[in-house]
Coordinates of C-alpha atoms and ligand atoms in Angstrom, one line a residue:
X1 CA 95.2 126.4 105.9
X2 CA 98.7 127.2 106.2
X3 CA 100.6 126.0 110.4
X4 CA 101.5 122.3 111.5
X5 CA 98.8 120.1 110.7
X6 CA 96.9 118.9 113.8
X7 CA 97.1 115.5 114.1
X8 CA 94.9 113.5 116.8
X9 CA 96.1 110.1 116.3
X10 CA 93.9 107.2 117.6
X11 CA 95.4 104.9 120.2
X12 CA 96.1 101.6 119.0
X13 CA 96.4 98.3 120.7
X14 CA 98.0 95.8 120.0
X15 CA 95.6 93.9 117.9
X16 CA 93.8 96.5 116.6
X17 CA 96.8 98.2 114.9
X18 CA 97.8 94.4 113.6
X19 CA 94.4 94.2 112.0
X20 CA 95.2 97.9 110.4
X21 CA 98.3 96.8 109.1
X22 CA 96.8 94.3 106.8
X23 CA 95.5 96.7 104.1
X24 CA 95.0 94.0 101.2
X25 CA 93.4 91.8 103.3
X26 CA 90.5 94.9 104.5
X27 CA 90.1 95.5 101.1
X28 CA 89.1 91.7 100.2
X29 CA 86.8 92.8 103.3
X30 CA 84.9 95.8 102.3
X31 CA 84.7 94.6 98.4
X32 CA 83.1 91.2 99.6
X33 CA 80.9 92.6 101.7
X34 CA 80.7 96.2 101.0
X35 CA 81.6 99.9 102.4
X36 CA 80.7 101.2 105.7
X37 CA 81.9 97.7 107.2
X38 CA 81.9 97.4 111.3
X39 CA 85.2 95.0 112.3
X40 CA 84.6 93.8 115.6
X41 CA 87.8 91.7 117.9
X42 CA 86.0 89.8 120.1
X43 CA 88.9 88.5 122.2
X44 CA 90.0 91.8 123.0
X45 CA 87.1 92.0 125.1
X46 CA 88.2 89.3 127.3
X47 CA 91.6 91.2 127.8
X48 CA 89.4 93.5 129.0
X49 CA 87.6 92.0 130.9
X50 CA 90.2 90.5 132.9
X51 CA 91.7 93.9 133.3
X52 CA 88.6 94.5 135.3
X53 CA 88.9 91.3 137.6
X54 CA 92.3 92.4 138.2
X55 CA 91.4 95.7 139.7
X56 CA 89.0 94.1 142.0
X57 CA 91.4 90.8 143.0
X58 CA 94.1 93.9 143.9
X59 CA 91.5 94.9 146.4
X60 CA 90.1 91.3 147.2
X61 CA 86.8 92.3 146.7
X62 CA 84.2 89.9 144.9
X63 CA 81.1 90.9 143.0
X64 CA 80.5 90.5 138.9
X65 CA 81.3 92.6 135.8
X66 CA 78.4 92.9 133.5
X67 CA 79.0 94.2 130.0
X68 CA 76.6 97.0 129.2
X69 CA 75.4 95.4 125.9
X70 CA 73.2 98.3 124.6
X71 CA 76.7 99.7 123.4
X72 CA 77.3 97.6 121.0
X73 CA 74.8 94.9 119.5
X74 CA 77.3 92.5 118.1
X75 CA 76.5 88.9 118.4
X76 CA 80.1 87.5 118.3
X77 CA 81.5 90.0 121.2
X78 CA 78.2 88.4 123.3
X79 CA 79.1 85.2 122.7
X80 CA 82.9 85.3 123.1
X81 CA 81.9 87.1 126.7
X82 CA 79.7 84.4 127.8
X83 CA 82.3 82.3 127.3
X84 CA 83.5 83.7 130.1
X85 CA 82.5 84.2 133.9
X86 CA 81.6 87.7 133.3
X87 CA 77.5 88.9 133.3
X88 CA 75.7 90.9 131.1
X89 CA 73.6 94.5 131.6
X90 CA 70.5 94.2 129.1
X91 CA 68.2 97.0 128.5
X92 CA 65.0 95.9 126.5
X93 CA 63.7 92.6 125.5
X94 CA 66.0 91.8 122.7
X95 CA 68.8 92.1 124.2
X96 CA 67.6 90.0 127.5
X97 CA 66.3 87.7 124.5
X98 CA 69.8 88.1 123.2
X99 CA 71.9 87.3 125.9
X100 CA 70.0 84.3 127.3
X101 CA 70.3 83.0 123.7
X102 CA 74.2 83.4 123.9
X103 CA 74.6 81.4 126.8
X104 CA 74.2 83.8 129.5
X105 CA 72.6 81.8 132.6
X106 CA 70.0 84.0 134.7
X107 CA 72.4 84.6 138.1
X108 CA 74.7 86.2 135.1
X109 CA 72.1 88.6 133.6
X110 CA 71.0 92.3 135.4
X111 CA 68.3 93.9 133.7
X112 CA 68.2 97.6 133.6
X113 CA 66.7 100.2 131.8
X114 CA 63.5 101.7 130.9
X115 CA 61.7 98.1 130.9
X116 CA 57.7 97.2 129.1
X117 CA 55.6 94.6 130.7
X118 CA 57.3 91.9 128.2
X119 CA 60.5 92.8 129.2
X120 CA 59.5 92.9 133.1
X121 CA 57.9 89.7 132.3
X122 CA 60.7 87.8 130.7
X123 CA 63.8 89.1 133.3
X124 CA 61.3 87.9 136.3
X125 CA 60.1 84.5 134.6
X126 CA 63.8 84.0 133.5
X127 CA 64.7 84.6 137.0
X128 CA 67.8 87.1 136.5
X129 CA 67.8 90.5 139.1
X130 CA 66.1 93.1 138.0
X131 CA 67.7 96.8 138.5
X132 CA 64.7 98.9 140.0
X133 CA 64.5 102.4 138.7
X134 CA 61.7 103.7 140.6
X135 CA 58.7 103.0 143.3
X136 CA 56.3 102.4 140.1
X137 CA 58.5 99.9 138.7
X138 CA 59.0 97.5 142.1
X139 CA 55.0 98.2 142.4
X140 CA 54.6 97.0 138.6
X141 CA 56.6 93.9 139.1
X142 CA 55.2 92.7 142.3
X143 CA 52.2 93.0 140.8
X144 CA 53.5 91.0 137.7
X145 CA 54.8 88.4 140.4
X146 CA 51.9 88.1 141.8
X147 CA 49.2 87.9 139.1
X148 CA 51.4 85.5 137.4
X149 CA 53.1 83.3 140.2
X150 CA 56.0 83.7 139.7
X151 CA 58.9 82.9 141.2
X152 CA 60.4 86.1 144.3
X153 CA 62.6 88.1 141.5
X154 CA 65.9 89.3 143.4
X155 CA 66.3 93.1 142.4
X156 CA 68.7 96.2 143.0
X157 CA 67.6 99.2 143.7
X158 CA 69.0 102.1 141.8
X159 CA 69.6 105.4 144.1
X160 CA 70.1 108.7 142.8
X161 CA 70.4 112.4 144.1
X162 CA 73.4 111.8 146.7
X163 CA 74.6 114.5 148.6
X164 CA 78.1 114.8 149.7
X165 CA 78.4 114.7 153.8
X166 CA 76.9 117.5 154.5
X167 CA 78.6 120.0 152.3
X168 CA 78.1 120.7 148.1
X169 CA 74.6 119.2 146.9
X170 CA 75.5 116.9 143.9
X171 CA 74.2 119.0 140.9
X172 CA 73.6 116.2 138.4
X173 CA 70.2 115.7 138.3
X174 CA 69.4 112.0 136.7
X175 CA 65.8 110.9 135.4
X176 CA 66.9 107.7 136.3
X177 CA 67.0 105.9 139.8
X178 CA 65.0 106.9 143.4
X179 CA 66.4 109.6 145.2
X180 CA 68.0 108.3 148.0
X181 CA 66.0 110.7 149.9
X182 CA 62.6 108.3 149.6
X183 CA 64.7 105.3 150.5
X184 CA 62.9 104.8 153.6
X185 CA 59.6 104.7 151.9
X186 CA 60.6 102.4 149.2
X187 CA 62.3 100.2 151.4
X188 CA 59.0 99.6 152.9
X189 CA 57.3 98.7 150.0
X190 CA 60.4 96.5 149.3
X191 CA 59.2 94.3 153.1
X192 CA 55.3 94.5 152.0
X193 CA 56.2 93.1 148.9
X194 CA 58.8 90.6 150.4
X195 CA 56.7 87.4 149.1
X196 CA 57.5 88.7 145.4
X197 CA 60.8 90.4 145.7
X198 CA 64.1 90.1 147.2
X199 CA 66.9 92.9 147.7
X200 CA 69.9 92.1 147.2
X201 CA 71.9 95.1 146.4
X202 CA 71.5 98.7 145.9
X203 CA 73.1 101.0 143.1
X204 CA 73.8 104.1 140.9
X205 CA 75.0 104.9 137.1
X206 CA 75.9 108.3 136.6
X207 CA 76.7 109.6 133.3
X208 CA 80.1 111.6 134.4
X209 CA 83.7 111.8 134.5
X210 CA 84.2 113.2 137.5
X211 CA 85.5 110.2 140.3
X212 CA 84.3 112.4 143.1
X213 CA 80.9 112.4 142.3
X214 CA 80.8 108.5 141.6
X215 CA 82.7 108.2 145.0
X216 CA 79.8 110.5 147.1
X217 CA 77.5 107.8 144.9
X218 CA 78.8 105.0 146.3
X219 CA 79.6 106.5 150.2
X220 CA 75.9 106.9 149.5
X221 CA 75.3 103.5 148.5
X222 CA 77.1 101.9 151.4
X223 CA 74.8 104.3 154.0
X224 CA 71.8 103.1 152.1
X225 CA 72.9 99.4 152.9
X226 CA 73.6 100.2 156.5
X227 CA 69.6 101.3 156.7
X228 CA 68.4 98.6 154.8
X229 CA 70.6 96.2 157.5
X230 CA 69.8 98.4 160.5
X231 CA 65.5 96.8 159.3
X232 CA 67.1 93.8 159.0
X233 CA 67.1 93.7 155.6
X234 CA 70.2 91.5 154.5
X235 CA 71.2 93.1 150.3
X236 CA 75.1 92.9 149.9
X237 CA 75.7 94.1 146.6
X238 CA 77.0 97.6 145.4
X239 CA 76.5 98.6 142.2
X240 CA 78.6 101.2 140.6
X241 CA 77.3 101.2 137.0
X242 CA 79.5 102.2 134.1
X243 CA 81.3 105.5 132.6
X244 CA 84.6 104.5 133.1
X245 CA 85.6 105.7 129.8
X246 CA 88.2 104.9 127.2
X247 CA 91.6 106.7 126.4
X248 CA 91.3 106.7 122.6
X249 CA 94.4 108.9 121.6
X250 CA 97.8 108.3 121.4
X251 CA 99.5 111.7 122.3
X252 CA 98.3 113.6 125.5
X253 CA 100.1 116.8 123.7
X254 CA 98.4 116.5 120.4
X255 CA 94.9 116.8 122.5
X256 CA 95.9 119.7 124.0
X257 CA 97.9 121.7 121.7
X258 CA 94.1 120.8 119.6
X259 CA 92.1 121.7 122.3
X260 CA 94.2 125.3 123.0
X261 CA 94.2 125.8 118.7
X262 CA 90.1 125.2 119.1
X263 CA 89.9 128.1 121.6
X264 CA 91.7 130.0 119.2
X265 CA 90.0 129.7 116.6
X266 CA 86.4 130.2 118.4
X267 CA 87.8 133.4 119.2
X268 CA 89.4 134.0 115.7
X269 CA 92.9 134.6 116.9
X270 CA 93.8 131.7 114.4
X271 CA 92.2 130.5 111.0
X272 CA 88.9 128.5 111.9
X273 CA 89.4 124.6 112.1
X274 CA 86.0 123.9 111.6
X275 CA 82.9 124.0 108.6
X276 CA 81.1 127.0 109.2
X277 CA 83.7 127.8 112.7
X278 CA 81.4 125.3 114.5
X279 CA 83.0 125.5 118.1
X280 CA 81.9 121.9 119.5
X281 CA 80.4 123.9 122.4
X282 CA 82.3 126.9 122.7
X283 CA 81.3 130.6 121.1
X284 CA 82.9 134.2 120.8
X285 CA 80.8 136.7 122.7
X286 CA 82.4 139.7 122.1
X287 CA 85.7 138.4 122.6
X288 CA 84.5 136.5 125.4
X289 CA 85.0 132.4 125.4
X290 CA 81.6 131.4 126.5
X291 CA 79.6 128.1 126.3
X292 CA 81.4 124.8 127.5
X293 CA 83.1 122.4 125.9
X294 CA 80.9 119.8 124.2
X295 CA 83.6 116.7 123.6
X296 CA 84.7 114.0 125.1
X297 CA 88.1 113.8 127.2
X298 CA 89.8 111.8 124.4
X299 CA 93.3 111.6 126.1
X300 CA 92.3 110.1 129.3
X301 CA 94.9 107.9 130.9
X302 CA 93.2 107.1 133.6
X303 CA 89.9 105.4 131.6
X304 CA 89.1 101.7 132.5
X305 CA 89.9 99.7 135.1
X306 CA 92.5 102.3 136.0
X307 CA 89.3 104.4 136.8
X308 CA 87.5 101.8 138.8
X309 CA 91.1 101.5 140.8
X310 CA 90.9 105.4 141.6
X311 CA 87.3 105.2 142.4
X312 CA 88.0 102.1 144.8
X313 CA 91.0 104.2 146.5
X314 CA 88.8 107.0 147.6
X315 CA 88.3 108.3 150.5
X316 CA 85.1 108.4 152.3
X317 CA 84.5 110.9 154.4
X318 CA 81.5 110.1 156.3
X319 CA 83.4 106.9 157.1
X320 CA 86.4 108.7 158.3
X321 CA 88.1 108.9 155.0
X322 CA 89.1 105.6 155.0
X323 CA 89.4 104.1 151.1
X324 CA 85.6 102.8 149.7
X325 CA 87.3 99.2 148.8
X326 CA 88.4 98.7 152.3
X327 CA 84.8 99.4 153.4
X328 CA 83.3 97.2 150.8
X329 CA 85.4 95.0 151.7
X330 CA 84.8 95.3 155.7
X331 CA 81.8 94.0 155.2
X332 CA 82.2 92.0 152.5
X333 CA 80.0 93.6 149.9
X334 CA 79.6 92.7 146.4
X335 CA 81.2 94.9 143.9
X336 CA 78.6 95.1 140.9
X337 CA 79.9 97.4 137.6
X338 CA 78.2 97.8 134.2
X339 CA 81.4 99.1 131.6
X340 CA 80.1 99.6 128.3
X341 CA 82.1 101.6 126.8
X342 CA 85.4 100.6 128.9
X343 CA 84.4 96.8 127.9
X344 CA 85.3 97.7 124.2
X345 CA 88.1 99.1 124.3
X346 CA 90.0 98.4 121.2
X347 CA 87.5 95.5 120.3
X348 CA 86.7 97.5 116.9
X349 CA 87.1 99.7 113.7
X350 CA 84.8 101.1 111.0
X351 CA 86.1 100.8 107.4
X352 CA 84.6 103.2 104.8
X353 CA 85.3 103.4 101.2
X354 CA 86.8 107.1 99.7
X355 CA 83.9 107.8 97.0
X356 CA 85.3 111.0 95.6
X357 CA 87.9 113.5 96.5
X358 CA 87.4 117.3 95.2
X359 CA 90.2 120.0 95.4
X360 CA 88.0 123.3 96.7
X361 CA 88.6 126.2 94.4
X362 CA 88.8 128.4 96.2
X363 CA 91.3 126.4 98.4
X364 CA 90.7 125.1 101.9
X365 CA 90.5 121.2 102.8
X366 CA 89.9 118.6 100.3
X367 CA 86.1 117.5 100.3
X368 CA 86.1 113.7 100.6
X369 CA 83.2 112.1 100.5
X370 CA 82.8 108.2 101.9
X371 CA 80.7 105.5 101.3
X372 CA 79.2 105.8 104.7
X373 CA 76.9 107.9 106.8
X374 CA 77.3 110.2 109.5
X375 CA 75.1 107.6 112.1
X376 CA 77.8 104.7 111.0
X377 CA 80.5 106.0 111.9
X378 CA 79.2 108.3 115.3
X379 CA 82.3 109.2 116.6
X380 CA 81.2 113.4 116.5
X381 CA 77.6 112.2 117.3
X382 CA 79.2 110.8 120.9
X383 CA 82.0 114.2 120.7
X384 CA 85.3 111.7 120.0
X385 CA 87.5 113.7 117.9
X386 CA 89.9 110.8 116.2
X387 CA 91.9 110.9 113.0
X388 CA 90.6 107.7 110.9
X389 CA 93.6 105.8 109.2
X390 CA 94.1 106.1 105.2
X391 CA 94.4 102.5 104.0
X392 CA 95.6 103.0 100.8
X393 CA 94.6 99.9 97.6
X394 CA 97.3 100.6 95.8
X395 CA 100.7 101.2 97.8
X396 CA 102.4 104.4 96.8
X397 CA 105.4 103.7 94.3
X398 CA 108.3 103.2 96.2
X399 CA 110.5 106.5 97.0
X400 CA 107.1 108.7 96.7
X401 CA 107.3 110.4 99.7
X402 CA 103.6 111.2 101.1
X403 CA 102.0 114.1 101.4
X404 CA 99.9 115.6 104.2
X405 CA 96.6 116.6 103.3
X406 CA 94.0 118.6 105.2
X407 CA 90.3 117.0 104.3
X408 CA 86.8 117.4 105.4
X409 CA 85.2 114.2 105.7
X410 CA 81.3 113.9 104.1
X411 CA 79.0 111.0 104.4
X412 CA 76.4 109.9 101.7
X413 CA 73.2 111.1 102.0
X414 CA 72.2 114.0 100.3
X415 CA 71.6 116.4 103.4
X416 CA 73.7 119.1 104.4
X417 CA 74.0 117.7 107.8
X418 CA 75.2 114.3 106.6
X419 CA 79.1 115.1 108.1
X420 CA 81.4 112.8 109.3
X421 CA 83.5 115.2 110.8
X422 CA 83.1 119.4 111.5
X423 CA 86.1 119.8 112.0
X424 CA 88.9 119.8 109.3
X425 CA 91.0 116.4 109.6
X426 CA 94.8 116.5 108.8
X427 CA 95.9 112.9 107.4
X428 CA 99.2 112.5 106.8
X429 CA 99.1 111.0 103.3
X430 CA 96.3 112.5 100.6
X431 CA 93.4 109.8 100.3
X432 CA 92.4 108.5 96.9
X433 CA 89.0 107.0 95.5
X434 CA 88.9 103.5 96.2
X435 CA 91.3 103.8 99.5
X436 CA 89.6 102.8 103.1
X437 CA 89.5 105.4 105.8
X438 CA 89.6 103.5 108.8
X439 CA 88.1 104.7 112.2
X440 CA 89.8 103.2 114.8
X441 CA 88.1 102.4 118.2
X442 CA 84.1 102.8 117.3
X443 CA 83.0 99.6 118.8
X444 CA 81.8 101.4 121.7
X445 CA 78.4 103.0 120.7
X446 CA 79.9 104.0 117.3
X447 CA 78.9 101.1 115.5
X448 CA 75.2 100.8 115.5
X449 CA 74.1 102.5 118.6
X450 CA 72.6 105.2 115.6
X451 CA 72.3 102.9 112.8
X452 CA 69.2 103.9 110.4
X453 CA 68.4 103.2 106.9
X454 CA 67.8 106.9 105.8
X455 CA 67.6 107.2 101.7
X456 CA 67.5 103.5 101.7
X457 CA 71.5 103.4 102.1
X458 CA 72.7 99.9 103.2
X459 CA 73.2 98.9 107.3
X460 CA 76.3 98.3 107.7
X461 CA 77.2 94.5 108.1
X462 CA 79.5 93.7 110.9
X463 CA 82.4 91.2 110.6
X464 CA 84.0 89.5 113.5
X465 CA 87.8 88.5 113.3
X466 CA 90.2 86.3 115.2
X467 CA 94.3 85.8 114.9
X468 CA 94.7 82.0 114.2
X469 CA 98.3 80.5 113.3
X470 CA 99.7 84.1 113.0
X471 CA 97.1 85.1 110.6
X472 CA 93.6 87.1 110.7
X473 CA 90.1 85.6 110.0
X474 CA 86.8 86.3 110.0
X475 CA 83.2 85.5 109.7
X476 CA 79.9 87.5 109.4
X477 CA 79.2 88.5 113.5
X478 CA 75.8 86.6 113.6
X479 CA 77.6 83.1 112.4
X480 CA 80.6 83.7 115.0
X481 CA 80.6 81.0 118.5
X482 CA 83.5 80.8 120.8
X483 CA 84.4 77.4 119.5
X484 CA 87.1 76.4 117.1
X485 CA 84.0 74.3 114.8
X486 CA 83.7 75.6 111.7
X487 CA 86.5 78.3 112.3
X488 CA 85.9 80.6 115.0
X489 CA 87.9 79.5 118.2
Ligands
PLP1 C1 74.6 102.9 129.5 C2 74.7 102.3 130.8 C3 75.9 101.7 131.3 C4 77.1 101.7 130.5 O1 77.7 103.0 130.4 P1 79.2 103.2 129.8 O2 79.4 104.6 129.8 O3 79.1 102.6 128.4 O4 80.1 102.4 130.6 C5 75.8 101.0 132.5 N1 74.7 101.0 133.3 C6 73.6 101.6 132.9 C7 72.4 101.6 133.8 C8 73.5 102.3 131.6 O5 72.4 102.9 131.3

């Protein structure tokens, strides 16, 4: 391979890394209850949580944070949440089933989604607000009200297809949400159905990075409030939906000196860092970088509630570039957000057992393959490039200084595709059959967001743990509750 091994070190809270550090005690874990194993901290996503309050008490604006549970389908981090004043964001039945089954009450539940008649059925009987996607949908569910008598379902409308005052036309084009173009005309739907439904807010969720774009979103949203008040419509919530992200390395210059080495290697000034020079996006036309970068921002400082802060602190310009949290606040708006990934931060870790390790002939990385599959541990399916953690069974004889080793990481199944990485991962001690690689950080969508039983190999089982008396325990996730009965606090 030959150069400085390129390290991308996961970022590591404070819990997280005191789980990490207790190598025997993940071993008892994974042998008990087998390799790939899904740890989940559900008190970290309280921390969390409360970072988010924080953000909005700095601005004195009110509203709710609901947790966009499709990201992760853990039991215990539902329950430890409810246990809280936060809400929840469901997106089918079962997890509306879910959540009202972990102590959720209605006003804390928003249903979103792609929704089936059950599901419309269930959020309006249930009573919680239902996020309205599209004229069809607030046309379906009146109808639902109305057939079935139901009680008038409060719902926000989802806008999409904002344009920035009078300048750039937002390219993004979303399936999801009404373009804020037909709000007129589904406003009045919204008053001829006023016997079934009630408006309370209106929304957006765009699947971005960029701040400007969610800030045009929700300049937008506060015009499309002003119309619905200027009909005398009365909805006072804004919803800013999630993507706020999650900084998941530790060194900003390890990202970049990877990122820059990437680039070279794409256009084969250095030695490929990838199987097969797979470029995550980017290709060599002629000597030409071409393409666009397919990964996600891992060093982002400003992920979290540190984004929803910069969001709140832009300026509007259509409002004379005053800051959008003073204007919510003007006249006193709700603030509505739906973090998923942001939410669990540091609430998680995927353990996978080292099967085999083979030294390459002809030289190159070592080929280690894990008990584990590709979908369990879908960090490269959501384009986080991480380093996992060796943790070693056997602690290396003291004075045995380790080694670095380059590896290529494969899953289980017999399939060619079945990789847990592309790229070449530099670890700085040689794994060993028997040792756990730990991926820090997958609790956001990479724990079984892609789960499948291909070839019949196991689901992973999910444990939740807790710090009691200075030391770690744990239970299966289903049998966790926020109560100290029986072990969990
Ligand atoms: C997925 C989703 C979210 C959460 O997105 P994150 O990027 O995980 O914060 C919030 N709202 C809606 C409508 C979603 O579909």
């Amino acid at each position: 391979m030959g150069g400085q091994p390129l390290y991308l070190e996961p970022r590591l809270g404070r819990r997280l890394r005191s789980v990490l550090e207790s190598p025997g005690w993940l071993h008892m874990l994974a042998d008990a209850l087998g390799s790939p194993l899904h740890v989940v901290i559900p008190d970290q996503i309280v921390e969390n949580f409360d970072g988010f309050r924080s953000t909005y008490g700095r601005h004195h604006l009110s509203g709710q944070v609901f947790f966009a549970h499709k990201a992760n389908r853990s039991s215990a981090v539902l329950r430890r949440l409810a246990a809280t004043d936060a809400g929840v964001d469901v997106a089918s039945l079962g997890e509306l089933q879910r959540a009202l089954g972990s102590g959720f009450a209605p006003d804390r539940i928003m249903a979103t989604g792609p929704k089936n008649p059950e599901f419309l059925w269930l959020a309006a009987r249930g009573a919680v607000t239902v996020g309205i996607d599209a004229p069809e949908e607030l046309e379906q569910l009146a109808v639902l009200v109305r057939t079935y008598s139901l009680p008038r379902v409060r719902i926000l409308l989802r806008l999409s297809g904002f344009e920035a005052a009078g300048v750039r036309v937002l390219s993004r084009r979303s399936r999801f949400g009404t373009p804020v173009r037909e709000l007129a005309a589904v406003l009045d739907m919204i008053e001829r159905y006023a016997d079934a439904v009630d408006l309370t807010g209106v929304g957006y969720h765009l699947d971005t990075t960029s701040v400007t774009e969610k800030a045009t979103a929700l300049e937008g949203c506060l015009r499309a409030l002003e119309e619905c008040r200027s009909r005398g419509l009365r909805p006072r919530a804004v919803d800013v939906g999630g993507g706020f992200g999650v900084n998941y390395l530790a060194d900003r210059g390890q990202w970049e000196r990877y990122t820059t080495e990437l680039t070279g290697a794409v256009l084969g000034t250095r030695p490929p860092l990838t199987r097969g020079g797979h470029g995550y996006g980017l290709r060599n036309e002629g000597g030409t970088l071409r393409g666009t970068l397919g990964l996600y921002p891992a060093h982002r400082p400003a992920a979290g509630a540190r984004y929803l802060d910069e969001l709140l602190t832009h300026p509007a310009p259509s409002f004379g570039g005053r800051p959008l949290a003073e204007l919510l606040l003007e006249h006193l708006y709700d603030l509505y957000a739906e973090p998923g990934r942001a939410l669990l931060d540091q609430c998680g870790t995927t353990l996978a057992k080292v099967l085999e390790v083979r030294t390459p002939r002809d030289g190159g990385p070592l080929l280690v393959r894990l008990a584990a599959k590709a979908d369990d541990v879908a960090l490269e399916e959501h384009g986080v490039l991480m380093d996992p953690i060796v943790v070693p069974r056997h602690a290396a004889p003291s004075g045995d200084p380790a080694e670095p080793a380059a590896v290529q990481l494969f899953g289980s199944l017999c399939l060619e595709t079945d990789l847990i990485t592309r790229r070449t991962v530099h670890l700085p001690r040689r794994p060993e059959p028997g040792d756990l690689l730990a991926f820090a950080n997958t609790a956001g969508y990479c724990m079984d967001f892609h789960a499948t039983r291909a070839q019949d190999q196991p689901v992973a089982r999910k444990v939740a743990v807790w710090q009691e008396g200075g030391s770690w325990r744990w239970c299966l996730d289903d049998e966790y509750w926020p109560i100290s009965v029986g072990g969990a606090q």
